[in-house]
Coordinates of C-alpha atoms and ligand atoms in Angstrom, one line a residue:
M42 CA -82.7 87.3 225.3
I43 CA -85.2 85.8 222.9
I44 CA -88.7 84.7 223.7
V45 CA -90.1 82.4 221.0
F46 CA -93.9 82.0 221.0
K47 CA -95.9 78.9 220.3
Q48 CA -97.7 78.8 216.9
N49 CA -101.1 79.3 218.5
A50 CA -100.0 82.1 220.9
Q51 CA -102.7 84.8 221.1
A52 CA -102.0 88.5 220.5
E53 CA -103.5 89.4 223.9
E54 CA -101.2 87.1 225.7
K55 CA -98.2 88.5 223.9
A56 CA -99.3 92.1 224.6
R57 CA -99.7 91.3 228.3
L58 CA -96.2 89.9 228.5
K59 CA -94.8 92.8 226.5
N60 CA -96.4 95.2 228.9
K61 CA -95.0 93.4 231.9
L62 CA -91.5 93.2 230.5
E63 CA -91.5 96.9 229.5
Q64 CA -92.6 97.8 233.1
Q65 CA -89.5 95.9 234.2
G66 CA -87.4 98.3 232.0
F67 CA -86.7 96.1 229.0
Q68 CA -87.0 97.2 225.4
I69 CA -89.0 94.7 223.3
H70 CA -88.4 94.1 219.6
A71 CA -91.2 92.0 218.3
S72 CA -90.6 90.0 215.1
E73 CA -93.5 88.5 213.3
G74 CA -92.1 86.2 210.5
V75 CA -93.8 83.6 208.3
N76 CA -92.4 80.8 210.4
S77 CA -91.7 82.4 213.8
S78 CA -93.0 85.0 216.2
L79 CA -90.7 86.2 218.9
F80 CA -89.7 89.0 221.2
G81 CA -86.1 90.2 221.4
L82 CA -85.3 91.8 224.8
V83 CA -82.7 94.5 225.2
G84 CA -81.5 95.5 228.7
D85 CA -79.8 93.7 231.5
T86 CA -81.6 90.3 231.4
S87 CA -79.2 88.6 233.8
A88 CA -81.7 88.7 236.6
L89 CA -84.5 87.3 234.4
S90 CA -85.1 83.6 234.9
I91 CA -85.9 81.4 231.9
S92 CA -88.1 79.1 234.0
D93 CA -90.2 82.1 235.2
L94 CA -90.8 83.2 231.6
M95 CA -91.7 79.6 230.6
V96 CA -94.6 79.8 233.0
N97 CA -96.4 81.9 230.4
D98 CA -98.5 79.5 228.4
C99 CA -97.9 81.2 225.1
V100 CA -94.1 80.8 225.3
D101 CA -92.4 78.0 223.4
K102 CA -88.8 78.6 224.3
V103 CA -86.4 81.2 225.8
M104 CA -82.8 81.7 224.8
R105 CA -80.0 84.0 225.9
V106 CA -78.2 85.8 223.1
Q107 CA -74.5 85.2 223.5
E108 CA -73.3 87.9 221.0
P109 CA -72.9 91.5 222.2
F110 CA -75.0 92.8 219.3
K111 CA -78.8 92.4 219.9
R112 CA -80.9 94.4 217.4
A113 CA -78.6 93.5 214.5
N114 CA -78.6 89.8 215.6
R115 CA -80.3 87.3 213.3
A116 CA -81.8 85.7 216.5
F117 CA -83.8 89.0 217.0
H118 CA -85.1 88.9 213.4
P119 CA -84.8 85.5 211.7
E120 CA -85.8 86.8 208.3
N121 CA -83.6 88.9 206.1
S122 CA -84.2 92.6 206.6
I123 CA -84.9 94.7 203.5
V124 CA -83.9 98.3 203.4
N125 CA -85.9 100.6 201.2
V126 CA -83.7 103.3 199.6
D127 CA -86.0 105.8 197.9
G128 CA -88.0 102.9 196.4
V129 CA -85.0 100.6 195.7
E130 CA -85.1 97.5 198.0
I131 CA -81.7 96.3 199.2
G132 CA -81.7 92.8 200.8
G133 CA -84.4 91.1 198.7
K134 CA -84.1 88.8 195.8
K135 CA -82.8 91.5 193.4
I136 CA -79.1 92.3 193.7
Q137 CA -78.8 96.1 193.6
V138 CA -75.7 97.8 192.0
I139 CA -74.5 101.2 193.1
A140 CA -72.1 102.7 190.6
G141 CA -70.4 106.0 189.9
P142 CA -67.2 107.9 190.3
C143 CA -65.1 108.0 193.5
S144 CA -65.6 111.7 193.7
V145 CA -67.9 114.2 192.1
E146 CA -65.8 116.4 189.8
S147 CA -68.3 118.4 187.7
I148 CA -72.0 118.4 186.9
E149 CA -71.3 117.0 183.5
Q150 CA -69.1 114.2 184.8
V151 CA -71.4 112.9 187.4
T152 CA -74.6 113.3 185.3
G153 CA -72.9 111.6 182.3
I154 CA -71.7 108.7 184.4
A155 CA -75.1 108.3 186.1
Q156 CA -76.7 108.1 182.7
D157 CA -74.2 105.4 181.5
V158 CA -74.5 103.2 184.6
K159 CA -78.3 103.5 184.6
L160 CA -78.3 102.2 181.0
A161 CA -76.1 99.3 182.1
G162 CA -78.6 98.4 184.9
A163 CA -77.3 100.1 188.0
T164 CA -80.1 101.1 190.3
L165 CA -78.3 103.6 192.5
M166 CA -75.5 106.1 191.9
R167 CA -72.5 107.0 194.0
G168 CA -70.1 110.0 194.0
G169 CA -68.1 111.4 196.9
A170 CA -68.6 115.1 197.8
F171 CA -66.7 115.0 201.1
K172 CA -63.6 112.8 200.6
P173 CA -61.6 111.2 203.4
R174 CA -58.1 111.4 201.9
T175 CA -54.9 110.1 203.4
S176 CA -53.1 113.3 202.5
P177 CA -54.4 116.7 203.4
Y178 CA -52.9 118.0 200.1
S179 CA -55.1 115.6 198.0
F180 CA -58.4 116.7 196.5
Q181 CA -60.9 116.8 199.4
G182 CA -64.1 116.8 197.3
L183 CA -66.4 119.6 196.1
K184 CA -68.4 119.4 199.4
E185 CA -71.8 121.1 199.3
L186 CA -71.4 121.9 195.6
G187 CA -70.8 118.2 195.0
L188 CA -74.2 117.4 196.7
D189 CA -75.8 119.9 194.3
Y190 CA -74.3 118.1 191.4
L191 CA -75.5 114.8 192.7
K192 CA -79.0 116.2 192.9
A193 CA -78.8 117.3 189.3
A194 CA -77.7 113.8 188.3
K195 CA -80.6 112.4 190.2
A196 CA -83.0 114.7 188.5
A197 CA -81.6 113.6 185.1
T198 CA -81.7 109.8 185.8
G199 CA -84.0 109.2 188.8
L200 CA -81.2 107.1 190.5
P201 CA -81.1 107.5 194.3
I202 CA -77.9 109.1 195.6
V203 CA -75.3 107.3 197.7
T204 CA -72.6 109.6 199.2
E205 CA -70.3 109.7 202.2
I206 CA -70.8 111.7 205.4
M207 CA -67.7 112.6 207.4
S208 CA -69.1 114.7 210.3
A209 CA -72.3 115.0 212.3
D210 CA -72.7 118.7 211.5
K211 CA -73.7 117.8 208.0
I212 CA -76.5 115.4 208.9
E213 CA -79.3 117.9 208.3
R214 CA -78.2 118.5 204.7
F215 CA -77.6 114.8 204.1
V216 CA -81.0 113.9 205.4
E217 CA -82.5 116.4 203.0
D218 CA -80.6 115.5 199.8
V219 CA -79.0 112.0 200.1
D220 CA -80.9 108.7 199.8
L221 CA -78.3 106.4 201.3
I222 CA -75.8 107.9 203.6
Q223 CA -72.4 106.2 203.5
V224 CA -70.2 105.9 206.6
G225 CA -66.7 105.2 205.2
A226 CA -64.3 102.7 206.5
R227 CA -62.3 105.3 208.4
N228 CA -65.4 106.4 210.3
M229 CA -66.8 103.0 211.1
Q230 CA -66.0 103.5 214.8
N231 CA -66.8 107.2 214.9
F232 CA -69.3 106.4 217.6
E233 CA -70.6 110.0 218.0
L234 CA -71.4 110.1 214.3
L235 CA -73.0 106.7 214.5
K236 CA -75.2 107.8 217.4
E237 CA -76.3 110.9 215.6
L238 CA -77.2 108.9 212.5
G239 CA -79.2 106.5 214.8
K240 CA -81.5 109.4 215.5
T241 CA -82.5 109.8 211.8
N242 CA -84.5 107.3 209.9
K243 CA -82.3 107.5 206.7
P244 CA -80.8 104.3 205.3
I245 CA -77.1 104.1 206.3
L246 CA -74.4 102.2 204.3
L247 CA -71.9 101.2 206.9
K248 CA -68.5 100.2 205.4
R249 CA -66.3 97.8 207.3
G250 CA -63.3 99.5 209.0
L251 CA -59.8 98.9 207.6
S252 CA -58.9 96.6 210.4
A253 CA -62.2 95.8 212.0
T254 CA -63.3 92.3 212.9
I255 CA -66.8 91.2 211.8
E256 CA -68.0 91.6 215.4
E257 CA -66.7 95.2 215.7
W258 CA -68.4 96.0 212.4
I259 CA -71.7 94.6 213.5
M260 CA -71.4 96.4 216.8
S261 CA -71.1 99.7 214.9
A262 CA -74.3 98.8 213.1
E263 CA -75.8 98.2 216.6
Y264 CA -74.8 101.8 217.6
I265 CA -77.0 103.1 214.8
M266 CA -79.8 100.7 215.5
A267 CA -79.7 101.4 219.3
G268 CA -80.8 104.9 218.5
G269 CA -83.9 103.6 216.7
N270 CA -82.6 103.5 213.1
D271 CA -82.9 100.0 211.7
N272 CA -82.1 101.0 208.1
V273 CA -78.6 99.7 208.1
I274 CA -76.8 98.1 205.1
L275 CA -73.3 96.7 205.7
C276 CA -70.5 97.0 203.1
E277 CA -67.4 94.8 202.9
R278 CA -64.7 96.8 201.2
G279 CA -61.5 94.9 201.9
I280 CA -59.4 94.8 205.1
R281 CA -55.7 95.3 205.9
T282 CA -53.6 92.2 205.8
F283 CA -49.9 91.4 205.2
E284 CA -50.6 91.3 201.5
S285 CA -49.6 94.4 199.6
F286 CA -50.2 93.4 196.0
T287 CA -53.9 94.5 196.3
R288 CA -54.9 97.7 198.0
N289 CA -56.8 95.7 200.6
T290 CA -57.8 92.0 200.9
L291 CA -61.4 91.4 200.0
D292 CA -62.8 89.2 202.8
L293 CA -65.4 87.2 200.9
S294 CA -66.0 85.0 203.9
A295 CA -67.4 88.0 205.7
I296 CA -70.5 87.8 203.5
P297 CA -71.8 84.3 204.6
A298 CA -70.5 85.1 208.1
V299 CA -72.6 88.3 208.4
K300 CA -75.6 86.5 206.8
K301 CA -75.4 83.9 209.6
L302 CA -74.9 86.4 212.4
S303 CA -77.2 89.2 211.3
H304 CA -80.4 89.9 209.4
L305 CA -79.0 93.1 207.8
P306 CA -78.3 93.3 204.1
V307 CA -74.6 93.1 203.1
I308 CA -73.0 94.4 199.9
V309 CA -69.5 94.3 198.5
D310 CA -67.2 97.0 197.2
P311 CA -64.7 95.3 195.0
S312 CA -63.2 98.6 193.8
H313 CA -61.6 99.7 197.1
A314 CA -60.7 96.2 197.9
A315 CA -58.7 95.6 194.7
G316 CA -57.4 99.0 194.0
M317 CA -56.9 97.9 190.3
W318 CA -59.7 98.1 187.7
W319 CA -58.9 94.7 186.1
M320 CA -59.5 92.9 189.4
V321 CA -62.9 94.5 190.0
E322 CA -64.6 92.2 187.5
P323 CA -63.6 88.8 189.0
L324 CA -64.2 90.0 192.6
A325 CA -67.6 91.4 191.7
K326 CA -68.6 88.0 190.3
A327 CA -67.3 86.2 193.3
A328 CA -69.3 88.6 195.6
V329 CA -72.5 87.7 193.8
A330 CA -71.6 84.0 194.0
V331 CA -71.2 84.2 197.8
G332 CA -74.5 85.9 198.4
A333 CA -73.9 89.6 198.5
D334 CA -77.1 91.7 198.3
G335 CA -75.5 94.3 196.2
L336 CA -72.3 95.8 194.8
L337 CA -70.7 99.2 195.0
I338 CA -68.5 99.8 191.9
E339 CA -66.5 102.8 190.9
V340 CA -67.0 103.9 187.3
H341 CA -65.3 106.8 185.6
N342 CA -65.6 108.1 182.0
D343 CA -61.9 109.2 182.0
P344 CA -60.1 107.2 184.7
E345 CA -56.6 108.5 183.6
H346 CA -57.6 112.0 184.7
A347 CA -59.9 111.1 187.6
R348 CA -59.2 113.3 190.7
C349 CA -59.4 110.2 192.9
D350 CA -59.2 106.4 192.5
G351 CA -58.8 106.4 188.7
A352 CA -56.7 103.2 188.9
Q353 CA -59.6 101.2 190.3
S354 CA -62.4 102.7 188.2
L355 CA -64.1 100.9 185.3
K356 CA -64.9 102.7 182.1
P357 CA -68.7 102.6 181.4
D358 CA -68.5 100.1 178.6
R359 CA -66.5 97.6 180.8
F360 CA -69.1 98.2 183.5
A361 CA -71.9 97.3 181.1
N362 CA -70.2 94.1 180.1
L363 CA -69.6 93.2 183.7
M364 CA -73.3 93.7 184.5
Q365 CA -74.2 91.2 181.8
D366 CA -71.9 88.6 183.3
L367 CA -73.2 89.3 186.8
R368 CA -76.8 88.7 185.6
N369 CA -75.9 85.2 184.6
I370 CA -74.2 84.5 188.0
A371 CA -77.1 86.0 189.9
Q372 CA -79.5 83.6 188.1
I373 CA -77.4 80.6 189.1
V374 CA -77.5 81.5 192.8
G375 CA -81.3 82.1 192.6
R376 CA -81.1 85.9 192.5
E377 CA -82.0 88.6 190.0
L378 CA -79.9 91.6 188.9
Ligands
PEP878 C1 -65.3 105.5 198.9 O1 -66.3 104.8 198.8 O2 -65.0 106.4 198.1 C2 -64.4 105.4 200.1 C3 -63.6 106.3 200.5 O3 -64.5 104.1 200.6 P1 -63.8 103.5 201.9 O4 -64.4 104.2 203.1 O5 -64.2 102.1 201.8 O6 -62.3 103.6 201.8
MN879 MN1 -62.9 105.8 196.0

């Protein structure tokens, strides 16, 4: 339920109402925007009567929220949320680009690529240390050592670290060493992991599940937020469809849809959607055009010999050219890059 206040509502009146509602067992999310001031109520509001609430002089209108997600709902927070990742703001005017290899292979590899992508304008770096592979016989990542190498690459470049977590027992280490914790597509509905991440205050990059609807995806964000962690960024990375030419089908319509339904930032990963490096460029451009707040792009210095996802990785020089094109598109849509 949303309680919207009148322009001239006094702080004391709002505080009094907040107190009363909290005593009735509701959680209140106050949102003070430039154009609106409101309370979002979480709890069983079915017994609350709209006309009883309207009796309060400071209240302008009261609405019930139809969607099952509350904290992630744009109605709760009409303005775009901005998530601060170690000083890099995701969700504001500037489109942020996360780039790096699928998996961390060596200290030289990840540091070298981080230097290259930084030079091209990337503002965060990625690299998988714990890899969710379809086959148990495929490279599973360097694990803790990979995190050490990512830290070395950060020390060399200053770029914040984005890397995937696969199990809750690693949270302590990730909170210590990682700036943006990625929850991969395969774990989007690992609810126990989401609940544990909700207890931290670390930014979380929540990828869309392979066959998840937009509502299911936002509900997973709600799991993290329900624990008190509002620092959630969504990532569209392609979904399963009948089409087999591409690795996945990039659902570009999800970007404006999420923007309408939620205040959370949303970025696009064209690499895992396409599965082919030559398609990453047009899809990245399209993502910026439809309003993505950022991109996640796989870049490798030697894709032919990459231990994971070489076929979809851009070489650093191609990535640099793409960044130049993206800057022009960003400007047309009123953004910066
Ligand atoms: C990745 O980013 O390397 C990855 C495994 O992504 P996804 O979870 O989208 O498949
Ligand atoms: Mn990958």
